[in-house]
Tab-separated table of N, CA and C in Angstrom:
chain	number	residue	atom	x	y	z
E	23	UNK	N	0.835	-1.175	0.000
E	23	UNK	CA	0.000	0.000	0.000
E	23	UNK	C	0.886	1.247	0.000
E	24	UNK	N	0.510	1.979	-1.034
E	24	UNK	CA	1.458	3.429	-0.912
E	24	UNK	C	1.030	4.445	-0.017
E	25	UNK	N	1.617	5.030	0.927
E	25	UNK	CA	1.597	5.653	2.062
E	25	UNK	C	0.291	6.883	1.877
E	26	UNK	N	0.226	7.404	0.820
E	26	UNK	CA	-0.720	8.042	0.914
E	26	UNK	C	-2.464	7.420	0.644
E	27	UNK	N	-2.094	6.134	-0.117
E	27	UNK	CA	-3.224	5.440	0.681
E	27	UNK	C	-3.281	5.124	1.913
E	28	UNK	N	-2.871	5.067	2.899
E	28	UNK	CA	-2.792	4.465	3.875
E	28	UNK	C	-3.499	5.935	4.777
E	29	UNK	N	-3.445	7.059	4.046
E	29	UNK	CA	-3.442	8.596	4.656
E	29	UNK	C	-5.029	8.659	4.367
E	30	UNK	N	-5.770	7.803	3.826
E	30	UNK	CA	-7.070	8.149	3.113
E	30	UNK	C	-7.938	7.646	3.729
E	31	UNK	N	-7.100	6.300	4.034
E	31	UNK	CA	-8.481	5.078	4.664
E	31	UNK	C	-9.297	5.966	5.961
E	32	UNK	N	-8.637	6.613	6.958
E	32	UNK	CA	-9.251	6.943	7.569
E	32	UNK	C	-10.415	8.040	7.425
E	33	UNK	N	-9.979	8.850	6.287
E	33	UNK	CA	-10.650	10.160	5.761
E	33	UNK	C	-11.591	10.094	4.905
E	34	UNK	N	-12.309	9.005	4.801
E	34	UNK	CA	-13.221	8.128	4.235
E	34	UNK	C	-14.792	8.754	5.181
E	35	UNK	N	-15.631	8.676	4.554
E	35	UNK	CA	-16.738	8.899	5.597
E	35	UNK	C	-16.921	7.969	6.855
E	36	UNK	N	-17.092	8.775	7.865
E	36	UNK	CA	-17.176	8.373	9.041
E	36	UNK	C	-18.486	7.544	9.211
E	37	UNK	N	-18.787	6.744	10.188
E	37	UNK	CA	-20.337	6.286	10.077
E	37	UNK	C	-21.085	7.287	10.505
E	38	UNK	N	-22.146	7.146	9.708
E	38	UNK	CA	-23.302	7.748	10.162
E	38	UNK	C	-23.201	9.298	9.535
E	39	UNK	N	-22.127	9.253	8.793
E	39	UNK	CA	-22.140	10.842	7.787
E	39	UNK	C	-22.819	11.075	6.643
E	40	UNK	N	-23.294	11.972	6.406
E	40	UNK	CA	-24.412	12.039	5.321
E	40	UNK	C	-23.465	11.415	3.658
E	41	UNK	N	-23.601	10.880	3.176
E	41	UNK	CA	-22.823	10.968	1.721
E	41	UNK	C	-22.784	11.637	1.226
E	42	UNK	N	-23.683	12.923	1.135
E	42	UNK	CA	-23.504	14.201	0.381
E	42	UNK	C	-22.272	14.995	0.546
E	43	UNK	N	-22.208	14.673	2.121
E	43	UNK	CA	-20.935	15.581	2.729
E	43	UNK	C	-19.978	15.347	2.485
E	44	UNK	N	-19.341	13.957	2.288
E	44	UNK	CA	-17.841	13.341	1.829
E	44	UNK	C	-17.719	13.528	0.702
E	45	UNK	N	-16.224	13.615	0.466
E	45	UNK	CA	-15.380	13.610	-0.779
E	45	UNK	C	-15.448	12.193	-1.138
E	46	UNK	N	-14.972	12.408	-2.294
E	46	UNK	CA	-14.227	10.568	-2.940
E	46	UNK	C	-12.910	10.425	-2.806
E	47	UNK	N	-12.665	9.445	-2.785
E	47	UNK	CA	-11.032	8.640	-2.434
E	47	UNK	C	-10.125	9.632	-3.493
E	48	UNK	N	-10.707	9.908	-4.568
E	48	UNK	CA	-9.527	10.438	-5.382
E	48	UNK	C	-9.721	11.836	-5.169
E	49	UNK	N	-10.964	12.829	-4.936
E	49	UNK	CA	-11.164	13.876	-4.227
E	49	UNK	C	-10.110	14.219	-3.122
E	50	UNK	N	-10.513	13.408	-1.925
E	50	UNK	CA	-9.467	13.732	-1.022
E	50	UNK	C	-7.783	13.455	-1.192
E	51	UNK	N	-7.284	12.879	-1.844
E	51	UNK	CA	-6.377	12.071	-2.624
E	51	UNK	C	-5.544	14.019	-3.246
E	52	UNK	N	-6.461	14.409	-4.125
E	52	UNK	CA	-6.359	15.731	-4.636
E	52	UNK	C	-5.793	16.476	-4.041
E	53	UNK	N	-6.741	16.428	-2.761
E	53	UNK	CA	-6.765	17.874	-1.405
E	53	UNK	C	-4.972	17.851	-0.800
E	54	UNK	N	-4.912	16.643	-0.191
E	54	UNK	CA	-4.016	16.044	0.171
E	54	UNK	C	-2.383	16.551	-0.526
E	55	UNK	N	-2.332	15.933	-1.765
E	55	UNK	CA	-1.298	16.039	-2.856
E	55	UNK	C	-1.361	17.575	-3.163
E	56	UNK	N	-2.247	18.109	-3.216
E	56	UNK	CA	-1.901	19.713	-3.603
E	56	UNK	C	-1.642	20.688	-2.303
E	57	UNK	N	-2.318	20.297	-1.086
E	57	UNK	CA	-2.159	21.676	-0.017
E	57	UNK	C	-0.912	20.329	0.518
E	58	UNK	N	-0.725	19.420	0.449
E	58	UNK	CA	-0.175	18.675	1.632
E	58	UNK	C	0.635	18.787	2.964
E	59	UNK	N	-0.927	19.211	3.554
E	59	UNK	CA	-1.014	19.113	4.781
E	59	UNK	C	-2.660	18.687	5.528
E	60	UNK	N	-2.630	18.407	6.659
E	60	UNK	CA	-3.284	17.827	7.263
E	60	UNK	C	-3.413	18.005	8.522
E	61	UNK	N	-4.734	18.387	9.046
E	61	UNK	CA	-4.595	19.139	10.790
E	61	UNK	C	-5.241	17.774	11.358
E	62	UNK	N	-4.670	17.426	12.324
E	62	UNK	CA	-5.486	16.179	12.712
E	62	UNK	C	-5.702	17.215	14.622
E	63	UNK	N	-7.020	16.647	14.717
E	63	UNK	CA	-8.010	17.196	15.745
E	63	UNK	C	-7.880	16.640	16.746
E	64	UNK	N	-7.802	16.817	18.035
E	64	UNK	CA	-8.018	15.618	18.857
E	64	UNK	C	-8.410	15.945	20.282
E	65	UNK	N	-9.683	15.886	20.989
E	65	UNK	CA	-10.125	16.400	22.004
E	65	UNK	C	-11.291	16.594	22.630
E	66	UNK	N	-12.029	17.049	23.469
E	66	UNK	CA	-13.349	17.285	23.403
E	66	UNK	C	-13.354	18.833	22.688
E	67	UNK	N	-14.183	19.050	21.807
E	67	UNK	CA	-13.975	20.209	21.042
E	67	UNK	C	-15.887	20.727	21.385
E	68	UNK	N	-16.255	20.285	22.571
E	68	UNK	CA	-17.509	20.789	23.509
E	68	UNK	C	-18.331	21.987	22.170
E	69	UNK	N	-18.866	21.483	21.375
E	69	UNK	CA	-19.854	22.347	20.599
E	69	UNK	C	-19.106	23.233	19.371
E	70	UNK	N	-17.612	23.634	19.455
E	70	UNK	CA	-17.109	24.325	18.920
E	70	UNK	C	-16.068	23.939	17.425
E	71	UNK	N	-16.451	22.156	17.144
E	71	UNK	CA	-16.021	21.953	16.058
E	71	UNK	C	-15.956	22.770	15.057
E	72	UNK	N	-17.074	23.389	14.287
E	72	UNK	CA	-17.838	24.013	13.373
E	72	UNK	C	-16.944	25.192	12.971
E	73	UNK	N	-16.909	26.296	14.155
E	73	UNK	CA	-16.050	26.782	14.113
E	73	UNK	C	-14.304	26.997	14.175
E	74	UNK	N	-13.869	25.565	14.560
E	74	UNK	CA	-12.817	25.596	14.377
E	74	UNK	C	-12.499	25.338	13.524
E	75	UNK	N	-13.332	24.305	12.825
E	75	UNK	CA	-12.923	23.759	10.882
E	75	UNK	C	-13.231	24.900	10.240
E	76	UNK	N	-13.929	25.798	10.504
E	76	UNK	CA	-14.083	27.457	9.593
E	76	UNK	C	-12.636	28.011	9.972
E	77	UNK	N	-12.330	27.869	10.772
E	77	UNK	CA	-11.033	28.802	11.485
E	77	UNK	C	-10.192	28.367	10.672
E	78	UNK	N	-9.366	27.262	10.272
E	78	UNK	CA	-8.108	26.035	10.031
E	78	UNK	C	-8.822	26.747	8.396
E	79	UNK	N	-9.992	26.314	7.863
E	79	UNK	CA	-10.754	26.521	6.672
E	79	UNK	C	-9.887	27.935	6.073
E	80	UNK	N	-10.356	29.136	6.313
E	80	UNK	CA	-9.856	30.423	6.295
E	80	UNK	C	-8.373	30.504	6.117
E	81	UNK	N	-7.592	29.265	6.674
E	81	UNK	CA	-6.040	29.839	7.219
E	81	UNK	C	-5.320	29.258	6.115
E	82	UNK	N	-6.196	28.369	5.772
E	82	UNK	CA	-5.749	27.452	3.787
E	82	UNK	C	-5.616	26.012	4.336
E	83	UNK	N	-5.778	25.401	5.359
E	83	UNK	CA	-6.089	23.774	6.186
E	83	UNK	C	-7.348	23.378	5.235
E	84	UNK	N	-7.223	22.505	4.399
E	84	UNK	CA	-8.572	21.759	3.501
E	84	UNK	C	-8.473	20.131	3.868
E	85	UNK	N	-7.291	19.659	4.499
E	85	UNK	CA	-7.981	18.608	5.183
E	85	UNK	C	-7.603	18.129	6.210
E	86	UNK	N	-8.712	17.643	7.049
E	86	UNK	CA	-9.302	17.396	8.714
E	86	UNK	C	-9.273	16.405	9.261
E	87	UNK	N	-8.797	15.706	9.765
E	87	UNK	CA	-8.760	14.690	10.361
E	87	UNK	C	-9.136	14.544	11.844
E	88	UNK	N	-10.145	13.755	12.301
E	88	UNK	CA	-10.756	14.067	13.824
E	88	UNK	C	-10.117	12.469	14.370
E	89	UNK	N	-9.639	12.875	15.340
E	89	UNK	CA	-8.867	11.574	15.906
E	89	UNK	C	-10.053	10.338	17.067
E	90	UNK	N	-10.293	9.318	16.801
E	90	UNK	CA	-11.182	8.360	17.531
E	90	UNK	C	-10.995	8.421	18.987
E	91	UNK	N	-10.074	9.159	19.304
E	91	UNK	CA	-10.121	9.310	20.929
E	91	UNK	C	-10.907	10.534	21.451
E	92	UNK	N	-11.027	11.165	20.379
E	92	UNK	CA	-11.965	12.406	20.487
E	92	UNK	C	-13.584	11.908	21.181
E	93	UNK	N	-14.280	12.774	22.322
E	93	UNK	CA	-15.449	12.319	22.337
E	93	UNK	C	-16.206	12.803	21.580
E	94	UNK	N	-17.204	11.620	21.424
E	94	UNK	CA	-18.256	11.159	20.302
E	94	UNK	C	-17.724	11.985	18.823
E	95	UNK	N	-16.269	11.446	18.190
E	95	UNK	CA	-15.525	11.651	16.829
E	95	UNK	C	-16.704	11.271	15.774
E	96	UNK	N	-17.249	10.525	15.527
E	96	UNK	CA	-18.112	10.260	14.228
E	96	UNK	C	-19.075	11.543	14.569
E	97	UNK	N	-19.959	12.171	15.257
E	97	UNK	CA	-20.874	13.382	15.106
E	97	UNK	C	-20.034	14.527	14.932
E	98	UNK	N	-18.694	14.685	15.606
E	98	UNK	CA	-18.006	16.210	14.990
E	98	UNK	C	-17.730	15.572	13.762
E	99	UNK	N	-17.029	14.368	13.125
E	99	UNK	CA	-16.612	14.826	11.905
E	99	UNK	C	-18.014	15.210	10.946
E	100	UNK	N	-19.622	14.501	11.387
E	100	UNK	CA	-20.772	14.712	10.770
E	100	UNK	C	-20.820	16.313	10.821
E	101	UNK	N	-20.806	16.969	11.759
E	101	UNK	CA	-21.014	18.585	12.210
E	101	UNK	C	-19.795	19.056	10.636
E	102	UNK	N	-18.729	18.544	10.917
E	102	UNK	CA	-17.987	19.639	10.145
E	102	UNK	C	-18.101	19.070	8.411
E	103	UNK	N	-18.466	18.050	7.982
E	103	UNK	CA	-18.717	17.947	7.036
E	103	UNK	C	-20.091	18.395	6.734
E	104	UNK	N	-20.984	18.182	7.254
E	104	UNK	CA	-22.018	18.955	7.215
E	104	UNK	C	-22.296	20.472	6.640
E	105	UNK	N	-21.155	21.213	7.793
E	105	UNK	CA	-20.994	22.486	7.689
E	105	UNK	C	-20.201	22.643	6.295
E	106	UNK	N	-19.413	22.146	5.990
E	106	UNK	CA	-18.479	22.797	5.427
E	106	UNK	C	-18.376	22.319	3.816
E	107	UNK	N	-18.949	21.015	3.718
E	107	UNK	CA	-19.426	20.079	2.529
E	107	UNK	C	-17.743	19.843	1.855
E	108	UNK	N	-18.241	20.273	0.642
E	108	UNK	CA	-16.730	20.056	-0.175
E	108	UNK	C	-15.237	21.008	-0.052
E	109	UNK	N	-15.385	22.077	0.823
E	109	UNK	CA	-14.604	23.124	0.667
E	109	UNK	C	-13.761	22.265	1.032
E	110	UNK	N	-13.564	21.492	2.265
E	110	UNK	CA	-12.581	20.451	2.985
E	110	UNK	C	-13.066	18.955	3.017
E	111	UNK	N	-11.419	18.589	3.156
E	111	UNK	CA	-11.506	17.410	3.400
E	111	UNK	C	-11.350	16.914	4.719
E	112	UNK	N	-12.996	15.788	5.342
E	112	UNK	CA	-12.588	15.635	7.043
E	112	UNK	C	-12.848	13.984	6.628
């Protein structure tokens, strides 16, 4: 597996995320290879996801990574894909 697959599997829709909201494998693949970089999240982020993926969003950060130790990680990454649809990749 080439390493930047290995960078994707996780950035895949989360469960329970709308499909509208996710990118495709070669979408994020894109994001990745052109800004390459990647903010990975990790914490209770208590209501304020939304705005922090607008924040990172603004600063030129297009893709997101929310770490599984995060509490309840599958609804923020839903919140910020939600919010934010295709601009980023979470």
């Amino acid at each position: 597996m080439r390493f930047i697959d290995s960078l994707l599997q996780p950035l895949s829709c989360a469960p329970g995320v709308v499909r509208r909201a996710c990118m495709t494998r070669d979408e994020v693949s894109g994001v990745v290879q052109e800004h390459r970089l990647i903010a990975i999240l990790r914490g209770d982020f208590r209501g304020r996801e939304v705005s922090l993926a607008r924040a990172l969003l603004e600063s030129g950060v297009r893709a997101l990574e929310v770490s599984t130790v995060s509490p309840e990680y599958a609804l923020v990454i839903r919140r910020m894909a939600d919010a934010l649809g295709p601009q980023v990749a979470v």
